[in-house]
mmCIF file of C-alpha atoms in Angstrom:
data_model
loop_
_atom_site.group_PDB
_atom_site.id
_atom_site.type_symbol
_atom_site.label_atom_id
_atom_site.label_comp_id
_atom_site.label_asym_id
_atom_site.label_seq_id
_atom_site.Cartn_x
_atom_site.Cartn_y
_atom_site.Cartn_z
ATOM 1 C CA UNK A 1 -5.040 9.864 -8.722
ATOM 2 C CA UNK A 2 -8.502 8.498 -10.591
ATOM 3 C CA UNK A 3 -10.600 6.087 -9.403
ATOM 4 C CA UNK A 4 -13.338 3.962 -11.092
ATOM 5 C CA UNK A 5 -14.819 0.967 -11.217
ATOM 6 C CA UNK A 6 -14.479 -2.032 -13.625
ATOM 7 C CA UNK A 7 -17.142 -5.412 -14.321
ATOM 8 C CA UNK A 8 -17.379 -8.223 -15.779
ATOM 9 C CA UNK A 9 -21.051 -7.577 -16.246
ATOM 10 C CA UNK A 10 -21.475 -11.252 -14.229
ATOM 11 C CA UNK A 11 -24.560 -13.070 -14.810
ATOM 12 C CA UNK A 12 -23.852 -16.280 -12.170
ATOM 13 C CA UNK A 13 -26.347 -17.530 -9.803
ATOM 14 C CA UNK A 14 -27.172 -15.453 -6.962
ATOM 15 C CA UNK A 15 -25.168 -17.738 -4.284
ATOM 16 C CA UNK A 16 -28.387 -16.467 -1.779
ATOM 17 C CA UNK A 17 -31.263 -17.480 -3.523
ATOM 18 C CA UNK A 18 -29.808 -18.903 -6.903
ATOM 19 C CA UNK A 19 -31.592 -16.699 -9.606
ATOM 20 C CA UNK A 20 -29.393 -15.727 -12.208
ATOM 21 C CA UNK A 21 -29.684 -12.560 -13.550
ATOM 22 C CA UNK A 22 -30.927 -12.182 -17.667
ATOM 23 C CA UNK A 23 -27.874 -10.775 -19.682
ATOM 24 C CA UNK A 24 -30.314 -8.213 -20.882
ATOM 25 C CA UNK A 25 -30.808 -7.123 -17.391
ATOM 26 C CA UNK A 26 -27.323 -7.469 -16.388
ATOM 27 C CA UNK A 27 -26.205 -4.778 -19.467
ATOM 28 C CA UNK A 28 -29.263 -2.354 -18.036
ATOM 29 C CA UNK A 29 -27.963 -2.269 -14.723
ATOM 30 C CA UNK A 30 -24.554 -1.780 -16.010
ATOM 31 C CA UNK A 31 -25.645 1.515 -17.849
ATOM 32 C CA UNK A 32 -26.939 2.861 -14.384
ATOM 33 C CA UNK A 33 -23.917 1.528 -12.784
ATOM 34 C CA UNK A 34 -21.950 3.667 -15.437
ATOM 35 C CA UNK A 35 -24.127 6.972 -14.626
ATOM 36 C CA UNK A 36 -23.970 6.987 -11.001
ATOM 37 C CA UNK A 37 -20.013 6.537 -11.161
ATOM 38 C CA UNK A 38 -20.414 9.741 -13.427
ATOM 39 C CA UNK A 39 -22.412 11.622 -10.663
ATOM 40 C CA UNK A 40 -20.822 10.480 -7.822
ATOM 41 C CA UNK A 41 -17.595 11.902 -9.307
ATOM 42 C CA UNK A 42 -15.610 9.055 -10.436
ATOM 43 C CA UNK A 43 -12.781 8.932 -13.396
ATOM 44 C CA UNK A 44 -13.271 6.296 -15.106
ATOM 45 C CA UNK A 45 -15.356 3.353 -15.771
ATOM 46 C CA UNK A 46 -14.159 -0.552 -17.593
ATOM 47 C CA UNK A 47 -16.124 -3.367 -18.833
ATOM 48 C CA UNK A 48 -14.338 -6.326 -19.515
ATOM 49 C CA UNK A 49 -14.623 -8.643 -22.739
ATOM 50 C CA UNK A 50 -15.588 -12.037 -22.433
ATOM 51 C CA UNK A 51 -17.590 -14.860 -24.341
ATOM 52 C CA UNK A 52 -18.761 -17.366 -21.552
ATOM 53 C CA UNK A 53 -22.607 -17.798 -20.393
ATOM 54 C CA UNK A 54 -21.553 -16.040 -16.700
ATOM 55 C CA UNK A 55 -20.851 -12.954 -18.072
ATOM 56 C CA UNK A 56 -22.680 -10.618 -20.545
ATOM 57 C CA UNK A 57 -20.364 -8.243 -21.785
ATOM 58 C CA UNK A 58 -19.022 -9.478 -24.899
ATOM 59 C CA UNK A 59 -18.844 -5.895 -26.710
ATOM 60 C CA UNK A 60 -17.766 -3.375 -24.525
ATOM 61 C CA UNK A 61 -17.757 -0.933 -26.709
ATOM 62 C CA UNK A 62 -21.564 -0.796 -27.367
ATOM 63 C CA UNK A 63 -22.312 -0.996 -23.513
ATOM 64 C CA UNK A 64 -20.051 1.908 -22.745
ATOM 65 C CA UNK A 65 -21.391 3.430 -26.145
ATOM 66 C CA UNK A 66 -25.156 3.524 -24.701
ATOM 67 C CA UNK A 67 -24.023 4.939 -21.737
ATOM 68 C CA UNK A 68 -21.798 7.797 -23.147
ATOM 69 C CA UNK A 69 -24.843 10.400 -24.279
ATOM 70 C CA UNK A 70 -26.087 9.847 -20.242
ATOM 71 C CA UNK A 71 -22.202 10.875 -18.634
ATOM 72 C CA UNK A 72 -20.398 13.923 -18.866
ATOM 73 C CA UNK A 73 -16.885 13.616 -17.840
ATOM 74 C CA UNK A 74 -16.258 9.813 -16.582
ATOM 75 C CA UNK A 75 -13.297 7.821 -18.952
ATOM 76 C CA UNK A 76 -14.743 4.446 -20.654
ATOM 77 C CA UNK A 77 -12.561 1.721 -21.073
ATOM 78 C CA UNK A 78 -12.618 -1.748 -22.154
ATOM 79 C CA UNK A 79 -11.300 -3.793 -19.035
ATOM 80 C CA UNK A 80 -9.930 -5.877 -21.128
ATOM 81 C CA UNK A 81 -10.465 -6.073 -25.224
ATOM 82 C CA UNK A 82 -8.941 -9.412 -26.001
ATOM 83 C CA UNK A 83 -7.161 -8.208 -28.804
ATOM 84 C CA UNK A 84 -5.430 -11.461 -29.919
ATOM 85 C CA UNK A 85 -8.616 -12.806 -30.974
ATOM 86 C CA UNK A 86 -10.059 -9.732 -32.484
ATOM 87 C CA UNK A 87 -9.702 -7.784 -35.484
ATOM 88 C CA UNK A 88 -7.815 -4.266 -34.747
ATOM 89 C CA UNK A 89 -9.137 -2.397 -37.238
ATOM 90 C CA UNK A 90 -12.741 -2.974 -35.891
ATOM 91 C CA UNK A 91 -11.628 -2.603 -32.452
ATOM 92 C CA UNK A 92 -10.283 0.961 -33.485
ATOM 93 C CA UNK A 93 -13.313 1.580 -35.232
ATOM 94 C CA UNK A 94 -15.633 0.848 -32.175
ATOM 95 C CA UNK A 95 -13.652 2.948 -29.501
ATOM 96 C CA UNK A 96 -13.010 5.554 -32.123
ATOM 97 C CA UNK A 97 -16.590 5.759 -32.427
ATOM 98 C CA UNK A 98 -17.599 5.538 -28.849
ATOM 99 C CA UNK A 99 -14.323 8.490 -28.563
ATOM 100 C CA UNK A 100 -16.861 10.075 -31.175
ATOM 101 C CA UNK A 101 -20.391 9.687 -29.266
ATOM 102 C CA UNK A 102 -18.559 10.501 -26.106
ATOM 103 C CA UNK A 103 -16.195 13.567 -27.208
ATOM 104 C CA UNK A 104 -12.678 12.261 -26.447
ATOM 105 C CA UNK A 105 -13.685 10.221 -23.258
ATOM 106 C CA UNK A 106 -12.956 6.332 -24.905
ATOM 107 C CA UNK A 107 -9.505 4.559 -24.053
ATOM 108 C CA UNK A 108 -8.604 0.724 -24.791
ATOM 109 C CA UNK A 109 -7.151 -1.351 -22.511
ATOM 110 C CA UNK A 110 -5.430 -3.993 -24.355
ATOM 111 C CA UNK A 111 -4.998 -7.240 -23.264
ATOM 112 C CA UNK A 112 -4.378 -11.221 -23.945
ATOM 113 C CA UNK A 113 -7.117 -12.344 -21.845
ATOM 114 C CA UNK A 114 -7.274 -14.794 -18.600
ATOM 115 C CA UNK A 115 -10.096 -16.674 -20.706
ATOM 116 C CA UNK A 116 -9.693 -18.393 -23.693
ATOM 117 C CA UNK A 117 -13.015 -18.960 -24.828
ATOM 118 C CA UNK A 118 -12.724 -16.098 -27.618
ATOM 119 C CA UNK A 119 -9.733 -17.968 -29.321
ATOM 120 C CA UNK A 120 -11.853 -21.264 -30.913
ATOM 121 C CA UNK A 121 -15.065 -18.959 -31.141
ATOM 122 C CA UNK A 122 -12.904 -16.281 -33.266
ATOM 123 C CA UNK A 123 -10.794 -19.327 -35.776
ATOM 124 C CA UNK A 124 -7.765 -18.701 -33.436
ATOM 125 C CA UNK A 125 -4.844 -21.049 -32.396
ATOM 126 C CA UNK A 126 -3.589 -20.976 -28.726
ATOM 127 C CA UNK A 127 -0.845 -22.209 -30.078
ATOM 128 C CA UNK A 128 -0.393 -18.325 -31.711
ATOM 129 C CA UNK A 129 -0.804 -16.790 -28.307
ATOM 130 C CA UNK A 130 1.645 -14.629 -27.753
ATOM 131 C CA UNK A 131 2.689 -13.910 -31.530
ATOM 132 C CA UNK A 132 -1.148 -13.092 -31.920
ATOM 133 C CA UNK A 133 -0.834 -10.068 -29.762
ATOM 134 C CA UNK A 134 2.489 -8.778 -30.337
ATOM 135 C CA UNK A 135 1.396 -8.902 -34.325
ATOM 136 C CA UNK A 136 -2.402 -7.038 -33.355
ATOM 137 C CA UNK A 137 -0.952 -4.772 -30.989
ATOM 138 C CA UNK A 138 1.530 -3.382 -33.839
ATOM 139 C CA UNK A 139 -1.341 -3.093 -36.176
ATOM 140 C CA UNK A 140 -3.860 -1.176 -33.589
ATOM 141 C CA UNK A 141 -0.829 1.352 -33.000
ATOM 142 C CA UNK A 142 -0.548 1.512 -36.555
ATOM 143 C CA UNK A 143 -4.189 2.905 -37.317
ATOM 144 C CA UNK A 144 -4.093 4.872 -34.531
ATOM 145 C CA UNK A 145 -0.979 6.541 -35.508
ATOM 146 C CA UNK A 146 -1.944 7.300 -39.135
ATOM 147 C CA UNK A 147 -5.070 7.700 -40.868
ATOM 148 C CA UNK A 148 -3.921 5.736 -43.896
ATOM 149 C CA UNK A 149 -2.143 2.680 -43.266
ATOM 150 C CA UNK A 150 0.237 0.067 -45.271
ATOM 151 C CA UNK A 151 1.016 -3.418 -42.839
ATOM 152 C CA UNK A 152 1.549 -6.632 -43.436
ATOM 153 C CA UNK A 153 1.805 -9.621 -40.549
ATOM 154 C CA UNK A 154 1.260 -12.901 -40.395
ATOM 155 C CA UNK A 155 -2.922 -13.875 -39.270
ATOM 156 C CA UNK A 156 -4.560 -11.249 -40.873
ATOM 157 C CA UNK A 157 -4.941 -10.109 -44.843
ATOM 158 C CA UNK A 158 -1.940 -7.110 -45.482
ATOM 159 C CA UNK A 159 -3.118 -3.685 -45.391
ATOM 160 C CA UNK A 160 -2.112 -1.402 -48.497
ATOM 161 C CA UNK A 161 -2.777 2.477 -47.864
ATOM 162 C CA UNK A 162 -6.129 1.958 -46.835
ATOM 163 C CA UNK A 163 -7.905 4.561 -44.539
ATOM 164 C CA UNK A 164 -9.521 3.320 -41.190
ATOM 165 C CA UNK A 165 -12.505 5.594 -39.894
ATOM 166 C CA UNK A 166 -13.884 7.112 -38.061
ATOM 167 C CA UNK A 167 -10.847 8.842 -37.071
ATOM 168 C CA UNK A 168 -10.668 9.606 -33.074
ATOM 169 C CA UNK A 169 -11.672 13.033 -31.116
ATOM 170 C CA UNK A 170 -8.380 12.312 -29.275
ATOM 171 C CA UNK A 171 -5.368 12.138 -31.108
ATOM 172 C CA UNK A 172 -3.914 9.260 -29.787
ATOM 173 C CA UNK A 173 -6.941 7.703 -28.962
ATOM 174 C CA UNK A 174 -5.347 6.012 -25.338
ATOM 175 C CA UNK A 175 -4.261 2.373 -25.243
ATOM 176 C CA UNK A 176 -2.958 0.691 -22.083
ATOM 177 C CA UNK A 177 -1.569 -2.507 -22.017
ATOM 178 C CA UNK A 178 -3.045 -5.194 -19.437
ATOM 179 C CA UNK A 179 -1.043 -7.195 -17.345
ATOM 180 C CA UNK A 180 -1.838 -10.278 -15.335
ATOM 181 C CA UNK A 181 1.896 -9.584 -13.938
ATOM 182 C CA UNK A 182 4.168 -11.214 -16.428
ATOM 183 C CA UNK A 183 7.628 -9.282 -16.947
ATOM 184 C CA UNK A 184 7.485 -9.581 -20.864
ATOM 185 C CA UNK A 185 4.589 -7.089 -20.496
ATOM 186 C CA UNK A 186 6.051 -5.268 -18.305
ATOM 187 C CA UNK A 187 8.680 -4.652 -20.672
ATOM 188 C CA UNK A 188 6.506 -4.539 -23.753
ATOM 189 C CA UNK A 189 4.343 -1.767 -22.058
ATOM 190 C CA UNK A 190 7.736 0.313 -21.229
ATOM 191 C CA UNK A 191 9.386 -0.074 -24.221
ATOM 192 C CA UNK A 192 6.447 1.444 -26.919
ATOM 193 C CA UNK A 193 6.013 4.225 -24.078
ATOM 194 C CA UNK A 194 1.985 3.054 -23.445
ATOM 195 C CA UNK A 195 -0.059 2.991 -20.164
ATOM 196 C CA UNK A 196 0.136 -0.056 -17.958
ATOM 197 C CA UNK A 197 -2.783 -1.940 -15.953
ATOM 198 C CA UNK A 198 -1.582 -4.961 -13.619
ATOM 199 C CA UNK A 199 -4.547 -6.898 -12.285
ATOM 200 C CA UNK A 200 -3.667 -7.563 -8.877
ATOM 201 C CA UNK A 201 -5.823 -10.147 -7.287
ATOM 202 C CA UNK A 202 -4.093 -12.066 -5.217
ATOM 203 C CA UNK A 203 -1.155 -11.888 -2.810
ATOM 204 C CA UNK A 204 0.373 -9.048 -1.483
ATOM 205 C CA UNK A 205 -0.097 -5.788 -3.778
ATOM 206 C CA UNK A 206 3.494 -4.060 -3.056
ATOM 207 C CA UNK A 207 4.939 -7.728 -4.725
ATOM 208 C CA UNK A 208 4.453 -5.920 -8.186
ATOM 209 C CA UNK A 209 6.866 -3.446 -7.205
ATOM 210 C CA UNK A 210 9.638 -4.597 -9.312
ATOM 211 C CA UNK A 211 7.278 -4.886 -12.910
ATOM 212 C CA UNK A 212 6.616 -1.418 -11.973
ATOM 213 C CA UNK A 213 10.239 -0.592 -11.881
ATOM 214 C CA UNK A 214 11.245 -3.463 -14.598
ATOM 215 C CA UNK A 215 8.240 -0.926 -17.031
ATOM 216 C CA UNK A 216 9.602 2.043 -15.816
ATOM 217 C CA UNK A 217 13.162 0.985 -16.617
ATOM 218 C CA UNK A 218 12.588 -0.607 -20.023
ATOM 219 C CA UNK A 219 10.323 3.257 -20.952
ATOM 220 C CA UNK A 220 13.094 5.122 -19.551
ATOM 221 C CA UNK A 221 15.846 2.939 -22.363
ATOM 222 C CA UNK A 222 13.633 3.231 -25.046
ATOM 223 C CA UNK A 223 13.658 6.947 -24.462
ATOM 224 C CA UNK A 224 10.271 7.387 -22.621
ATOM 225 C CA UNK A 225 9.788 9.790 -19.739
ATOM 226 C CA UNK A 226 8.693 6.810 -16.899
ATOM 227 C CA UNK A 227 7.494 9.238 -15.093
ATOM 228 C CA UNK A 228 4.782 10.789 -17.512
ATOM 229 C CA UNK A 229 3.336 7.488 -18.131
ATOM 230 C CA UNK A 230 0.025 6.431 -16.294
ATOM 231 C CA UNK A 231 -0.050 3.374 -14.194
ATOM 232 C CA UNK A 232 -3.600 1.556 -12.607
ATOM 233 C CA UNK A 233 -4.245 -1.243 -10.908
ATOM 234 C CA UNK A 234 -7.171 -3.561 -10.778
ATOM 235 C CA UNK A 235 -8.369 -4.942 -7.688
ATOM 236 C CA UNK A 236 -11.580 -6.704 -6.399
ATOM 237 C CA UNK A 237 -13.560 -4.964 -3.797
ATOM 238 C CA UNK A 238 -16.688 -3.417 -2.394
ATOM 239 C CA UNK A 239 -17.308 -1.248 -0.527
ATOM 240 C CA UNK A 240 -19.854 -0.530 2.469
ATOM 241 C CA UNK A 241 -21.030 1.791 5.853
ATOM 242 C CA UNK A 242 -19.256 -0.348 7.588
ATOM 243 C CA UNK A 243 -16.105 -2.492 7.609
ATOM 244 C CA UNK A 244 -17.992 -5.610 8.917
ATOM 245 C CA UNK A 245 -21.244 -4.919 6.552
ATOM 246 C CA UNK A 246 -18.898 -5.007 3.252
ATOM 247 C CA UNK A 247 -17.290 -7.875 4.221
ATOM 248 C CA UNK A 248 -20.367 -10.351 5.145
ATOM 249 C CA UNK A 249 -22.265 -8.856 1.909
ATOM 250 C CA UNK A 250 -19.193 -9.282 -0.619
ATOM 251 C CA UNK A 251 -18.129 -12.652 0.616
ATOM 252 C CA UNK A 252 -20.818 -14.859 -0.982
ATOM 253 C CA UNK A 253 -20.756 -14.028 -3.934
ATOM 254 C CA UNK A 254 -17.007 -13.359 -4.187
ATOM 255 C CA UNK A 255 -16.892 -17.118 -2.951
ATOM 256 C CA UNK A 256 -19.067 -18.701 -5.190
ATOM 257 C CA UNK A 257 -17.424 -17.339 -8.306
ATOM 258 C CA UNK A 258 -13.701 -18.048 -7.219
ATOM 259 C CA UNK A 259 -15.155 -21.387 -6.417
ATOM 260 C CA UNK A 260 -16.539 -22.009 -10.139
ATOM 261 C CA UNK A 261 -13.273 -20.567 -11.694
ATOM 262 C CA UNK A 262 -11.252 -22.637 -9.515
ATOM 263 C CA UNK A 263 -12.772 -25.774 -10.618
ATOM 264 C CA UNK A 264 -11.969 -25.326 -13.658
ATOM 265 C CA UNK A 265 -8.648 -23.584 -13.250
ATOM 266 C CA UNK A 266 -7.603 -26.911 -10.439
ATOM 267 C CA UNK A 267 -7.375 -24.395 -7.499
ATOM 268 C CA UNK A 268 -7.607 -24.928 -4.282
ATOM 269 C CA UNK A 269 -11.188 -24.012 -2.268
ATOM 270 C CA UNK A 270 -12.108 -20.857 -1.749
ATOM 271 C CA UNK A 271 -12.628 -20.127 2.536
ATOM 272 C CA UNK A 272 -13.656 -17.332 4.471
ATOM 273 C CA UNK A 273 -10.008 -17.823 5.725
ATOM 274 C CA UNK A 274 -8.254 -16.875 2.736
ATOM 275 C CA UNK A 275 -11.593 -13.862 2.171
ATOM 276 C CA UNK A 276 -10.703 -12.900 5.267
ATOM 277 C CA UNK A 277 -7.035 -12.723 4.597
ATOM 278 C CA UNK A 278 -7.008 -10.767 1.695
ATOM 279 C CA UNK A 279 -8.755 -8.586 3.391
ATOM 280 C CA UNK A 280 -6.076 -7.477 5.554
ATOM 281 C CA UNK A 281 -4.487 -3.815 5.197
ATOM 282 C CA UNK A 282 -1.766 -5.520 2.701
ATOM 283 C CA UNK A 283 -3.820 -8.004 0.857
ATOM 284 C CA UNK A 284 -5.304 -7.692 -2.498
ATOM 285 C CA UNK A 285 -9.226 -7.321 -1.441
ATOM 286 C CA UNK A 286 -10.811 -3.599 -0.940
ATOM 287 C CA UNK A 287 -13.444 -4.234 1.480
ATOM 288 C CA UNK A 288 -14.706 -2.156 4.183
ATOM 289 C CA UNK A 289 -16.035 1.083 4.890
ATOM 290 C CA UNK A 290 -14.918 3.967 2.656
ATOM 291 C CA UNK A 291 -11.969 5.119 5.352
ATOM 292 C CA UNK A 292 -10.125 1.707 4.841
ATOM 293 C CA UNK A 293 -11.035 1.133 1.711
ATOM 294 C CA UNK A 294 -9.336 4.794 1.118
ATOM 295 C CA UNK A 295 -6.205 3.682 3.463
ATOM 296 C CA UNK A 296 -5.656 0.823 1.335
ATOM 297 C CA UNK A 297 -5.447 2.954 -2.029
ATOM 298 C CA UNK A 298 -3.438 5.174 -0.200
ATOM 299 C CA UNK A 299 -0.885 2.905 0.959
ATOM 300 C CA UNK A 300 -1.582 1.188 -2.549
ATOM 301 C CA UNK A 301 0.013 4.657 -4.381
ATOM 302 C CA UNK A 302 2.701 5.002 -1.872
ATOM 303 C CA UNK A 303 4.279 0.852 -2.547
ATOM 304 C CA UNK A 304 3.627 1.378 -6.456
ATOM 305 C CA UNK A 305 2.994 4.596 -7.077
ATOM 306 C CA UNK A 306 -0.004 4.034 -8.872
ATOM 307 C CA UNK A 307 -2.116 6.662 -11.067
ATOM 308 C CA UNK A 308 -5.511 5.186 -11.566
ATOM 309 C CA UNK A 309 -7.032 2.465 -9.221
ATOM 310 C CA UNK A 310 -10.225 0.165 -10.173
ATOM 311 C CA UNK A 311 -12.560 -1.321 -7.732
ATOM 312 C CA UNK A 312 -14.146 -4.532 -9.331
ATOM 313 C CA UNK A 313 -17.338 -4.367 -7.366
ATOM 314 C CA UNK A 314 -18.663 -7.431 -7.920
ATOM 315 C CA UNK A 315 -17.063 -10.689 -8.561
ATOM 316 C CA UNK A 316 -20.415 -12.787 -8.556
ATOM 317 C CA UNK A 317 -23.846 -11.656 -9.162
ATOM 318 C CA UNK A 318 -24.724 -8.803 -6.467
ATOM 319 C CA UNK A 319 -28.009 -7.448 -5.934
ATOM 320 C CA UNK A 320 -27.829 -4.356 -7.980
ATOM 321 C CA UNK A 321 -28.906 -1.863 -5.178
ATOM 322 C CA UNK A 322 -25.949 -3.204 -3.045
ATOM 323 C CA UNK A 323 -23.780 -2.680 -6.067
ATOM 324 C CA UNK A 324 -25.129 0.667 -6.747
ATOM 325 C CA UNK A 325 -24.386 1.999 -3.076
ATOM 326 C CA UNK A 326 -20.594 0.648 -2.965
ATOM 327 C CA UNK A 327 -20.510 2.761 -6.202
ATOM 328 C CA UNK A 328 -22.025 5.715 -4.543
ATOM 329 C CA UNK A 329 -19.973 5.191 -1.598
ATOM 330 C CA UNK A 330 -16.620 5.258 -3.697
ATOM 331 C CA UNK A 331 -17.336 8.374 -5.303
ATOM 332 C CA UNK A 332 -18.235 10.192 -2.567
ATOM 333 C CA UNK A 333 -16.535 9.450 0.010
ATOM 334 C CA UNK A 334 -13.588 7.110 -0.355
ATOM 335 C CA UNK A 335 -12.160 8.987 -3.739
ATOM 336 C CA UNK A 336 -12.097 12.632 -1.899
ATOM 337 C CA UNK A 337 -10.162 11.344 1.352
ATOM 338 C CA UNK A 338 -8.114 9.882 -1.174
ATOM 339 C CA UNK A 339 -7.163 12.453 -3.052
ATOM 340 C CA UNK A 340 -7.126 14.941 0.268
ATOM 341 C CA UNK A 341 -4.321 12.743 1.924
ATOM 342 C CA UNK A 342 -2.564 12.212 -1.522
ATOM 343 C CA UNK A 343 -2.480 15.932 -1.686
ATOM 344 C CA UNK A 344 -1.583 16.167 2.165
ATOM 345 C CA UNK A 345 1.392 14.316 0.934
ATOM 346 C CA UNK A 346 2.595 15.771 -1.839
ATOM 347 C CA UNK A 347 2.981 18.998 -0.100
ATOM 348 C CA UNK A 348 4.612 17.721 2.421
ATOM 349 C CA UNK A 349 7.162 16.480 0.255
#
């Protein structure tokens, strides 16, 4: 079971005092964020992609990249790379050079995006969505497969035996598919036999039980092993000493941000209610001291049977030394009772 952390790198008004954070800052912190995860013994560690003014991480790659020669064993991952709008043979060349700089520790988690921002910025149609991805995905497998590569779709120039470097340290170089929690990814993921992520943010977590068996059954028919391919989840959360601490520091800034993303997105307001809520042992939030936030993974593997869990720490702007201690805290103390009870488990069975 690994557990890491993924970010946004958010840059919104601190809902206490209402400084906002310099992206320059914001992508400093995140290297220390990314080195303490390493230390504290975490697996892996995502930064999303997006192209809006409240968040700062636009290339992923290069923020992981600067952090790679400081870590030793923790995975980087984009979380996601919006790959519709982007060019797949650059996207393998960044995380094939990051795999590089970081010997064999880069994966890409692939994704449409829940922004679309990228897609007027980039010359893209939304009216291309989903053809845009299904067409960039093939490609990206494509170069990672073969060194020299011959392909021909229908938004970007052909390729005609043309090499693609640097080449990767792992051979493949990972790719996961992200899901919001559509079936047609579900299925997509299953049936070219490549890692899953499901974003879980809402709801109750154990309601994405049947994608999980919907990907598992669509790997197993196109000849995959279901049960040899990885499966995460992504989840917001902090975590703190105790229960009642995490939950009064996270809500703020948790609230703020749903609240700006809601007004644009026409949802309803965001309450302490509904925080409160998804708190509960089978709601979507991870908050509270490391032994729930461990019961929650726990039961979290059990209803899904999940390989790799991410903590989104902070869904607003944070102060960074809160952030940095919820990190600390995961590491060291929720991932081992974790992975001692998992273990308790197993042998049992």
């Amino acid at each position: 079971m690994e557990i890491g952390i993924s970010t946004f790198l958010e840059t919104t008004p601190d809902p206490v005092t209402g400084q906002v954070i310099s992206q320059a800052e914001r992508l400093r912190d995140a290297i220390e964020e990314i080195v303490l995860a390493d230390q504290a013994g975490l697996d892996v560690y995502g930064v999303g992609e997006h192209h809006r003014p409240d968040y700062a991480g636009s290339a992923p790659a290069v923020v992981l990249a600067a952090a790679a020669g400081m870590t030793k064993r923790i995975r980087l991952t984009s979380a996601v790379t919006v790959l519709s709008s982007d060019d797949p043979v650059r996207v393998y060349q960044a995380f094939s050079t990051l795999d590089g700089i970081s010997n064999g520790r880069a994966e890409i988690m692939a994704g449409r995006g829940s922004f679309i921002e990228s897609f007027p910025l980039f010359g893209y149609s939304l009216d291309d969505y989903d053809e845009l991805f299904e067409e960039k995905l093939e490609l990206l497998l494509a170069i990672r497969a073969s060194e020299k590569v011959t392909w021909r779709g229908g938004h970007r120039p052909a390729i005609d035996n043309l090499g693609v470097y640097p080449r990767s340290v792992q051979n493949p170089l990972p790719v996961w598919i992200a899901s919001g929690g559509s079936p047609e990814s579900a299925v997509r993921a299953g049936m070219l036999g490549l890692p899953i992520v499901f974003a879980i943010i809402g709801g109750m977590p154990e309601r994405f039980a049947p994608l999980v068996n919907l990907y598992k059954r669509a790997a197993a028919q196109a000849g995959h092993d279901p049960d040899k391919l990885p499966i995460a989840t992504h989840s917001h959360g902090f975590v703190a000493d105790t229960t009642e601490q995490a939950a009064d520091m996270f809500f703020p800034s948790t609230q703020a941000q749903m609240n700006a993303i809601g007004r644009e997105r026409g949802w309803g307001s965001y309450t302490r209610a509904t925080y409160d809520d998804a708190r509960s042992l089978h709601g979507a939030l991870y908050v509270g001291d490391p032994e729930y936030v461990a019961e929650k993974i726990v039961l979290l593997r059990k209803n899904l049977g999940v390989t790799r869990f991410f903590l989104h720490v902070n869904v607003g702007t944070m102060p960074h030394r809160d952030v940095m201690r919820a990190i600390e805290l995961l590491g060291t103390r929720v991932a081992p009772i974790v992975r001692k009870e998992l273990a308790r488990i197993e042998a049992k069975e």
